[in-house]
XYZ file of C-alpha atoms in Angstrom:
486
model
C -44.479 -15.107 -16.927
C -44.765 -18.408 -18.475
C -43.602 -16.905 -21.977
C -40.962 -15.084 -20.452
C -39.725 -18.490 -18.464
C -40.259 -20.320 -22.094
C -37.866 -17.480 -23.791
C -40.635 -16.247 -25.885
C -39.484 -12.735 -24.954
C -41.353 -10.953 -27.877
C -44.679 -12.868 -27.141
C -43.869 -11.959 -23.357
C -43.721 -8.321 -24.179
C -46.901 -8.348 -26.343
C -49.191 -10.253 -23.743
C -47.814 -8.132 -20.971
C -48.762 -4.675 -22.651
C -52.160 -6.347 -22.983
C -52.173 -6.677 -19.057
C -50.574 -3.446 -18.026
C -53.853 -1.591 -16.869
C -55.510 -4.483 -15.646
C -53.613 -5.728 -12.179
C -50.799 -6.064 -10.936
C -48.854 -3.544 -12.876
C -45.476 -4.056 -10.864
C -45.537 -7.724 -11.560
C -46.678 -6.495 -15.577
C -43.712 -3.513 -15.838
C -40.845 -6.120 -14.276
C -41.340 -9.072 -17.007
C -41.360 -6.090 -19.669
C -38.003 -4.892 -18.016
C -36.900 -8.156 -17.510
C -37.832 -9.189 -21.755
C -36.256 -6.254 -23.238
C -33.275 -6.609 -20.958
C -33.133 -10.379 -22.333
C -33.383 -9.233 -26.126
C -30.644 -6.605 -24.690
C -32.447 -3.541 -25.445
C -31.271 -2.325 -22.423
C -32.681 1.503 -22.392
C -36.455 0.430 -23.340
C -35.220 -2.377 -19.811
C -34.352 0.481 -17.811
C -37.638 2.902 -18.479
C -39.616 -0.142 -17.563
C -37.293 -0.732 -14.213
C -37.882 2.733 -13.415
C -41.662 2.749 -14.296
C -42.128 -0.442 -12.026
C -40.164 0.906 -9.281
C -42.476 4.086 -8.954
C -45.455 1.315 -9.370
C -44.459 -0.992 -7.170
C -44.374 1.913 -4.057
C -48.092 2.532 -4.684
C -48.936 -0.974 -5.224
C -47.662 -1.861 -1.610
C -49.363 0.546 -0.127
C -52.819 -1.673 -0.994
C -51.078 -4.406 -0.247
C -49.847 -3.923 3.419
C -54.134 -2.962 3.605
C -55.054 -6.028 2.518
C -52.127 -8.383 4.302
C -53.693 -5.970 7.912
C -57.006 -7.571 7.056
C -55.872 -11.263 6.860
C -54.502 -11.289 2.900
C -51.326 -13.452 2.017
C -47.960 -12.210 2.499
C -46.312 -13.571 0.146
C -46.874 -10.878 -2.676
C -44.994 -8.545 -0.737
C -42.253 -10.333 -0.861
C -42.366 -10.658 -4.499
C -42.949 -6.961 -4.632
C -39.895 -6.090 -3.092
C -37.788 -8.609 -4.458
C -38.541 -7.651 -8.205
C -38.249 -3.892 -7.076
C -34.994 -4.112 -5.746
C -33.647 -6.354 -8.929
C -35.088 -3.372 -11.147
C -33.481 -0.368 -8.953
C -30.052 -2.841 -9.068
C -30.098 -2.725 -12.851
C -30.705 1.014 -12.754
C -27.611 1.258 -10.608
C -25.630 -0.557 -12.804
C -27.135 1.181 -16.006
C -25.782 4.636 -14.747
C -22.975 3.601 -13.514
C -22.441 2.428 -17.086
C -23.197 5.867 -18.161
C -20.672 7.332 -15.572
C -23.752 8.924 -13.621
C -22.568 8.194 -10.218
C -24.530 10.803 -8.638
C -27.613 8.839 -9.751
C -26.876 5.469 -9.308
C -25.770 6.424 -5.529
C -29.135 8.253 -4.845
C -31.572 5.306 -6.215
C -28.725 2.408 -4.881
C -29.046 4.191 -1.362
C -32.942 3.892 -1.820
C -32.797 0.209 -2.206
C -30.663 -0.522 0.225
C -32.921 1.235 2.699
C -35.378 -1.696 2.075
C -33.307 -3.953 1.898
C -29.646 -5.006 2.378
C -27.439 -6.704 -0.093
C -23.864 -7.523 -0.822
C -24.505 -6.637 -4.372
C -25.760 -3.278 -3.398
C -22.945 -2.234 -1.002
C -20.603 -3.613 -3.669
C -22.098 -1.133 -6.332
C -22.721 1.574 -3.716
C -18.763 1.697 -3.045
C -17.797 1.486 -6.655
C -20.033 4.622 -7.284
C -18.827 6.474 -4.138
C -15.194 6.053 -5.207
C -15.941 6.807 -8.634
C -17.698 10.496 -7.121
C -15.682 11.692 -4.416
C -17.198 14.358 -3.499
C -20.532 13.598 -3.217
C -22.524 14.323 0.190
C -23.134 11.069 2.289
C -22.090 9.959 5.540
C -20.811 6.792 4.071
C -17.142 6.676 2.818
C -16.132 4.068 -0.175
C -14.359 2.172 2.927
C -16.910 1.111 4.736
C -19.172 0.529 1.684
C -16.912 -1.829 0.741
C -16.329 -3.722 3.849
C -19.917 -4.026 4.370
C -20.346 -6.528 1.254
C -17.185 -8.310 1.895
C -18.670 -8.552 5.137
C -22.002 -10.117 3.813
C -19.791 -12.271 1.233
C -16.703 -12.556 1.759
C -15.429 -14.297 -0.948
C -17.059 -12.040 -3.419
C -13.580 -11.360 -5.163
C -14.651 -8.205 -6.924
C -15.613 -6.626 -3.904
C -11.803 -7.813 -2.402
C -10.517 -5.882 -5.383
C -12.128 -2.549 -4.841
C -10.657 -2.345 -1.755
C -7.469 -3.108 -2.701
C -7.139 -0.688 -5.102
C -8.637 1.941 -3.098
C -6.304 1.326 0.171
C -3.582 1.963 -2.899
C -4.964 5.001 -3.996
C -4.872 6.053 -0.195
C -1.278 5.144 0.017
C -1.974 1.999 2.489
C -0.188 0.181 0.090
C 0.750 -3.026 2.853
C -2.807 -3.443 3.662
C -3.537 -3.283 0.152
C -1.015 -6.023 -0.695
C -2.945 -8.421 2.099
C -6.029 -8.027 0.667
C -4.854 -8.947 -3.104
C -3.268 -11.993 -1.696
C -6.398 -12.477 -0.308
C -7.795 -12.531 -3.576
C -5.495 -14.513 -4.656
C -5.203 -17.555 -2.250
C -9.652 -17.495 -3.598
C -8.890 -17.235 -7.129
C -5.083 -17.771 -8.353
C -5.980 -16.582 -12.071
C -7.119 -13.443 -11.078
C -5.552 -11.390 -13.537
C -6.170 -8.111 -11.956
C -5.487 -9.437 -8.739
C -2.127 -10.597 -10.366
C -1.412 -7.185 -12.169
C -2.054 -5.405 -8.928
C 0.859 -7.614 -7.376
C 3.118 -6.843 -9.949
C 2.488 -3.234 -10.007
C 2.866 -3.439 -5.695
C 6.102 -5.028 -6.386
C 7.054 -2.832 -9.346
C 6.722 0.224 -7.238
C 9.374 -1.709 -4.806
C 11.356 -2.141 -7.521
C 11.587 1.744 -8.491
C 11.813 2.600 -5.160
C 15.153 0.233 -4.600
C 16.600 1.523 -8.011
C 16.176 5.263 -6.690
C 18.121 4.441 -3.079
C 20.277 2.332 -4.902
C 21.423 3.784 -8.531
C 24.088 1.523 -8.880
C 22.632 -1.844 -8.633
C 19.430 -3.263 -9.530
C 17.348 -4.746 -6.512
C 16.758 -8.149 -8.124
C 14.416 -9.515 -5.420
C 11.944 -7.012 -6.717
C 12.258 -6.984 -9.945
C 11.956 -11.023 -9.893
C 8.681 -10.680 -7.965
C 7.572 -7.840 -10.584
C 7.928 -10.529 -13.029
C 6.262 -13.153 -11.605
C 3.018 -11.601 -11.286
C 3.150 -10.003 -14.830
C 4.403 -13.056 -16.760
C 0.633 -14.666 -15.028
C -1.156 -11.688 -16.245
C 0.491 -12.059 -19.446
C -0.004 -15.334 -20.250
C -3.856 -15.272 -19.093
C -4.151 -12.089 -21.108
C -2.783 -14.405 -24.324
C -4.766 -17.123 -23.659
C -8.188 -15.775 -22.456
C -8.736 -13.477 -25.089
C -11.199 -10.596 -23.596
C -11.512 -6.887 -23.817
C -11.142 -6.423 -20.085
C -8.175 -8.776 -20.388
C -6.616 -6.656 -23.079
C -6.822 -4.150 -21.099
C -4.910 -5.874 -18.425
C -2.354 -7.300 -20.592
C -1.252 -3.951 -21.654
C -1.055 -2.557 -18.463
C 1.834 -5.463 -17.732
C 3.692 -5.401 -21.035
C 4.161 -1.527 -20.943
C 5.681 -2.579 -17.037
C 7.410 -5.125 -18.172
C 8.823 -3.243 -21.208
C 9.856 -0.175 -18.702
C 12.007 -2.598 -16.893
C 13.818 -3.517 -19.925
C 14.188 0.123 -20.763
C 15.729 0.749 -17.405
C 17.628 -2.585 -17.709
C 18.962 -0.811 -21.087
C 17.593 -4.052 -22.719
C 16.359 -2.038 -25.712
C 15.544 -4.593 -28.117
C 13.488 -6.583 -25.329
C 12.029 -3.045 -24.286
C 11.331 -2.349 -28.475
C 9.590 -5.916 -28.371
C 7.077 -5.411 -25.681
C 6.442 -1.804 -26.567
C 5.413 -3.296 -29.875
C 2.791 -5.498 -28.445
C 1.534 -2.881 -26.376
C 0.848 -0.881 -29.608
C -0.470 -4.060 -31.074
C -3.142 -4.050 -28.232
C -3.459 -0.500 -28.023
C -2.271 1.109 -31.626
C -3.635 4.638 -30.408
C -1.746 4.776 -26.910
C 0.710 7.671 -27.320
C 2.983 6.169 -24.778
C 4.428 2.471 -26.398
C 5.094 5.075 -29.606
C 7.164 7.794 -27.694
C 9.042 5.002 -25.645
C 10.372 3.124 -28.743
C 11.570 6.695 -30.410
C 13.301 7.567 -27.026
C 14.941 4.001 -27.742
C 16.161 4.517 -30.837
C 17.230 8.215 -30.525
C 19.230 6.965 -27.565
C 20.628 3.851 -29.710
C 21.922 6.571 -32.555
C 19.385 5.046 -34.188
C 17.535 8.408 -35.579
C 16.094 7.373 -38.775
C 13.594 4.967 -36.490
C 13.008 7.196 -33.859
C 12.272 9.984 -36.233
C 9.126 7.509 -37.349
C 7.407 7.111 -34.170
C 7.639 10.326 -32.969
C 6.001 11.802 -36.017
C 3.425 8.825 -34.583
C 3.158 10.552 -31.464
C 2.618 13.802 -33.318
C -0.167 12.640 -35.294
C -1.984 11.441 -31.933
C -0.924 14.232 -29.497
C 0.951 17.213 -31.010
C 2.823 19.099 -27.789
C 5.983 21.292 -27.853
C 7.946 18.571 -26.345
C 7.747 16.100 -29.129
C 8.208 18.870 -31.533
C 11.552 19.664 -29.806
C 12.427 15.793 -30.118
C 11.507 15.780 -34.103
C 13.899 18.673 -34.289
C 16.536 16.807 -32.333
C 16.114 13.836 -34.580
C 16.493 15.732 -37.809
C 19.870 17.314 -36.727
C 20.919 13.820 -36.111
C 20.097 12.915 -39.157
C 21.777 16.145 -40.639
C 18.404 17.215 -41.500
C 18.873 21.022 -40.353
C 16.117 22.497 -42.107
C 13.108 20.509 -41.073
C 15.024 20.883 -37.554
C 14.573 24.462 -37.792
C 10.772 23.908 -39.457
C 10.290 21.552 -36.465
C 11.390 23.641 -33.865
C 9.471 26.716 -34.467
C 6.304 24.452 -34.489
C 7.453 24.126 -31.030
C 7.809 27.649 -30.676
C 4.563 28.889 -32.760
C 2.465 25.901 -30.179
C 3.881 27.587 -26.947
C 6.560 29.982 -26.792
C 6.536 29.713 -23.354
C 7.343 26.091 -22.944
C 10.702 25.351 -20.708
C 11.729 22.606 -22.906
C 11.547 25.078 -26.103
C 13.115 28.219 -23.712
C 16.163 26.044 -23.456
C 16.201 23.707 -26.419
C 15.495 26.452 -29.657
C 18.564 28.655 -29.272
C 20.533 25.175 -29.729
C 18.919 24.574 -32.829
C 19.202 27.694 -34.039
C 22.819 27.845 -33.839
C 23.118 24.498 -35.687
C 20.833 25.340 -37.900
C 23.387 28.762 -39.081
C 20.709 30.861 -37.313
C 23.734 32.789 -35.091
C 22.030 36.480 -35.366
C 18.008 35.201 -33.816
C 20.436 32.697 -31.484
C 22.597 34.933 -29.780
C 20.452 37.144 -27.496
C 18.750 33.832 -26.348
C 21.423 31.985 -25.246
C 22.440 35.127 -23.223
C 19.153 35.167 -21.700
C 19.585 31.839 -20.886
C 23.342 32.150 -19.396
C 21.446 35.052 -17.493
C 19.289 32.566 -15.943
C 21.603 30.278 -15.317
C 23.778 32.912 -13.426
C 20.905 34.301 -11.147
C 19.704 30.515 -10.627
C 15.641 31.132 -12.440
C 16.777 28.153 -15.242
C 13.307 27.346 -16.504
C 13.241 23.728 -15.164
C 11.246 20.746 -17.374
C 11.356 16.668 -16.698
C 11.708 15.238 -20.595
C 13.902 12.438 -21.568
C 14.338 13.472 -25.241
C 15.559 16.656 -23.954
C 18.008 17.035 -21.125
C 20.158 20.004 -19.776
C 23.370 19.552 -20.658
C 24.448 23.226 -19.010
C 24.910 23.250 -15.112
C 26.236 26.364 -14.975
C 25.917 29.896 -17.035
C 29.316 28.978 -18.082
C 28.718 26.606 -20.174
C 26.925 29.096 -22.549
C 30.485 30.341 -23.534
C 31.007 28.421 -26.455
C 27.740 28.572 -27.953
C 27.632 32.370 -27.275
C 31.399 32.567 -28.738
C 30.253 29.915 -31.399
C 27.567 32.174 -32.481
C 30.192 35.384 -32.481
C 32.869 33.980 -34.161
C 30.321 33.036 -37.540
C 28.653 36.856 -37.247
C 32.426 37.810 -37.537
C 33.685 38.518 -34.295
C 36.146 35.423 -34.597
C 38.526 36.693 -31.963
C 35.803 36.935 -29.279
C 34.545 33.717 -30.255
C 36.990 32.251 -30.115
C 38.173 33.274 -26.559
C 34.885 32.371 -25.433
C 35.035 28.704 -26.995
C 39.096 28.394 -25.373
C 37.307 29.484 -21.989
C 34.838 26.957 -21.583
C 36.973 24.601 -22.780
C 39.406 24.697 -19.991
C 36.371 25.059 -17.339
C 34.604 22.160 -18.739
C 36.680 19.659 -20.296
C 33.977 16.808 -20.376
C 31.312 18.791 -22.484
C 30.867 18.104 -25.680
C 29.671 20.871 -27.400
C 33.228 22.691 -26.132
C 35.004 20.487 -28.636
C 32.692 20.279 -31.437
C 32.155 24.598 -31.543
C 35.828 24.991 -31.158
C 36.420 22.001 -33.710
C 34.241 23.389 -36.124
C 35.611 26.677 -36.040
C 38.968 25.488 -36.203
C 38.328 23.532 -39.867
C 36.569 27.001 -40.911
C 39.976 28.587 -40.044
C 41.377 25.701 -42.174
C 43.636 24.337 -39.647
C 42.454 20.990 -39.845
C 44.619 18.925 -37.542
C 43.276 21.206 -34.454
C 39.839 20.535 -36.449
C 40.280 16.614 -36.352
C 41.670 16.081 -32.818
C 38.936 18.939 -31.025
C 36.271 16.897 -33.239
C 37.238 13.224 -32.338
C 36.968 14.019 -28.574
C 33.649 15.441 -29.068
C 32.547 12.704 -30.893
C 33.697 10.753 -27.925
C 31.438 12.613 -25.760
C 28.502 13.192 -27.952
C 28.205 10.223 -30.464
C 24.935 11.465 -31.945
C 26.701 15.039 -33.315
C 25.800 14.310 -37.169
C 28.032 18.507 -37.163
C 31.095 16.484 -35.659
C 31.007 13.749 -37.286
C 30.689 15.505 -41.089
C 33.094 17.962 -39.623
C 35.660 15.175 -38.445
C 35.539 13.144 -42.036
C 35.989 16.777 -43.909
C 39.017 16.904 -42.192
C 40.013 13.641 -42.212
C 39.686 13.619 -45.819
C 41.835 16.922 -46.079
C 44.612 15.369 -43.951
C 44.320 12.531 -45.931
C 43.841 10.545 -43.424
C 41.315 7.203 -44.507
C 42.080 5.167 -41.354
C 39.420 6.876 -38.458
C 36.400 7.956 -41.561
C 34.339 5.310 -39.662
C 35.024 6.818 -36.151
């Protein structure tokens, strides 16, 4: 002991193997666990915790004899203070090793000698960590019971925060973080909690009302995350880190939202700097950009997002990038990656016979946008939630001048054309009406009806790279220099 107390750990580990089968072999195994745990070998600490917990039961045993027949006490006491220090650091050890089952069986042990704080604090973590497991305890009351034995044990006040969140208490949850708070105001979790509360607000104002942004909530959002941001930057930890990117990829969402792209762009950007693995920060700023026009950049960190996480969906956005970009046969390539990963994907049900068409691939295109107008007509539309891909079509309908797109290049021009002149008087705000109709007017060379029908539809759809080449052709053919920037 009097190594150990001098930090002679290695000496202490030495003369206490010496002394391990001659007495007091509790006292022996907890200054080996307690040594190896100081020169942070931490398995070789737990083998001894677990060795002098089994000990230290059979040890008491003699004990308790002797203390009957007039002994001192005051071992005992020693006894089951070092054993329930050792079974603690077994607790925590599997719950560092995700073994909740474990830590809740030897934790529940301990706290049958004795209770703790500290225990019911790592009971409840464990509990909520293994839901299912078969105790009449639930995480709750865990919880409350070491908040009740110190209650101004602030990780303790955070577990139960969270958890009322997860339960959907979400007002209680907000009393107890400001609970937290009013104990420790640089709590950054405490403070990202608060600005996640309030960000949920916040979404749930801009849902109810679309048109204007609820600023009290937003305000608030920021408040709390601009604290965890700046004690993220300026107490530099990996838990912190961790914090600090869960409020810049907040913060940059409300820029997003706000259509503040460059500030969104920004803050993505540090998340990635934290985090340069996260697919998320990555497929946020190529969203930006393809939304910006800005395809060349988005095109970049999508591939990203590819390399991390391939999925249909971001092979459908690659494709939609290269046709911005004019780029029609890695489109194609990039779309039937899409196809060859899962055929059966909504987003590539819906999104392939588009690029097909654009990509002069009318004979494969056409019976798949009729299955599509089919399901459009008998309401079984695949549906998918993807912001690089939205439905444009609301109605079967608006399959006409794709279909009669797709029959007027296999030769049917008549047809096709009927079926482009259709949808073009149902839907005079779609885009693709104009630029089919536009395109197939310049092929029949009459390139004023090609310029005007192409000009609207660049109105509509500023990302067409088809209308736009389509619209300077004809431009150029009219001789007309004055709209070539349009």
């Amino acid at each position: 002991m009097l190594l150990y107390e001098m930090n002679q750990f290695n000496d202490c580990l030495k003369a206490m193997d010496a002394s391990y089968n001659i007495k007091h072999k509790t006292n022996t195994a907890y200054y080996m666990f307690k040594s190896f745990l100081a020169l942070k070998k931490e398995p070789e600490a737990i083998e001894w915790a677990r060795q002098g917990v089994k000990i230290s039961f059979d040890e008491a045993k003699s004990i308790f004899a002797k203390v009957e027949l007039g002994a001192p006490y005051e071992y005992i006491n020693i006894l089951i203070s070092q054993r329930i220090e050792m079974i603690t650091a077994q607790g925590k050890y599997f719950q560092k090793q995700g073994n909740h089952s474990e830590a809740i069986a030897i934790l529940w042990i301990a706290l049958e000698q004795k209770e703790s704080w500290e225990l019911w604090y790592l009971l409840s973590k464990s509990l909520i960590r293994l839901k299912d497991v078969r105790i009449d305890l639930d995480p709750l009351s865990a919880i409350d019971k070491a908040i009740q034995l110190n209650p101004v044990y602030t990780p303790a006040l955070l577990e139960k925060g969270l958890l009322l969140m997860d339960q959907g208490k979400k007002v209680e949850a907000d009393d107890v973080f400001d609970v937290i708070l009013n104990l420790e105001p640089d709590n950054i979790a405490a403070n990202l909690a608060k600005g996640s509360y309030f960000y949920e607000k916040y979404l749930d104002q801009v849902e109810q009302n679309k048109d204007s942004v609820p600023d009290y909530w937003a305000r608030r959002t920021v408040e709390y995350l601009e604290k965890v941001k700046f004690l993220g930057e300026t107490h530099k930890t990996e838990e912190n880190s961790e914090y600090l990117f869960k409020a810049l990829m907040i913060l940059a969402h409300m820029q997003y939202k706000a259509k503040n792209f460059s500030q969104a762009v920004d803050m993505f950007q540090k998340a990635i700097n934290l985090s340069p693995t996260s697919i998320i920060p990555w497929r946020m700023i190529g969203l930006i950009y393809l939304e910006s026009g800005v395809p060349e950049e988005a095109i970049h960190r999508i591939n990203q997002v590819l390399v991390f996480k391939p999925t249909p969906e971001m092979f459908c956005a690659q494709a939609r990038c290269y046709l911005a970009m004019g780029e029609t046969e890695q489109a194609f390539n990039a779309i039937e990656k899409a196809y060859e990963m899962d055929a059966q994907d909504p987003i590539v049900i819906y999104y392939r016979p588009f690029v097909l068409v654009q990509t002069s691939r009318y004979v494969e295109s056409l019976p798949l946008l009729r299955e599509e107008a089919d399901r459009m007509a008998n309401k079984k539309a695949y549906a998918f939630d993807s912001p690089f891909i939205t439905r444009n079509e609301a109605s079967a309908e608006h399959y006409l001048t794709h279909i009669g797109f797709a029959k007027f290049q296999l030769g049917e021009r008549e047809k096709g054309l009927a079926l482009m002149d259709v949808c073009l008087r149902l839907f005079p705000d779609y885009a693709p009406s104009y630029i089919n109709k536009g395109i197939a007017s310049f092929e029949l060379k009459h390139y004023q009806e090609a310029s005007i029908l192409l000009q609207k539809g660049i109105i509509l759809d500023s990302q067409s790279y088809r209308a736009k080449y389509y619209y300077k052709e004809s431009c150029l053919i009219l001789g007309d220099q004055s709209n070539l920037s349009l």
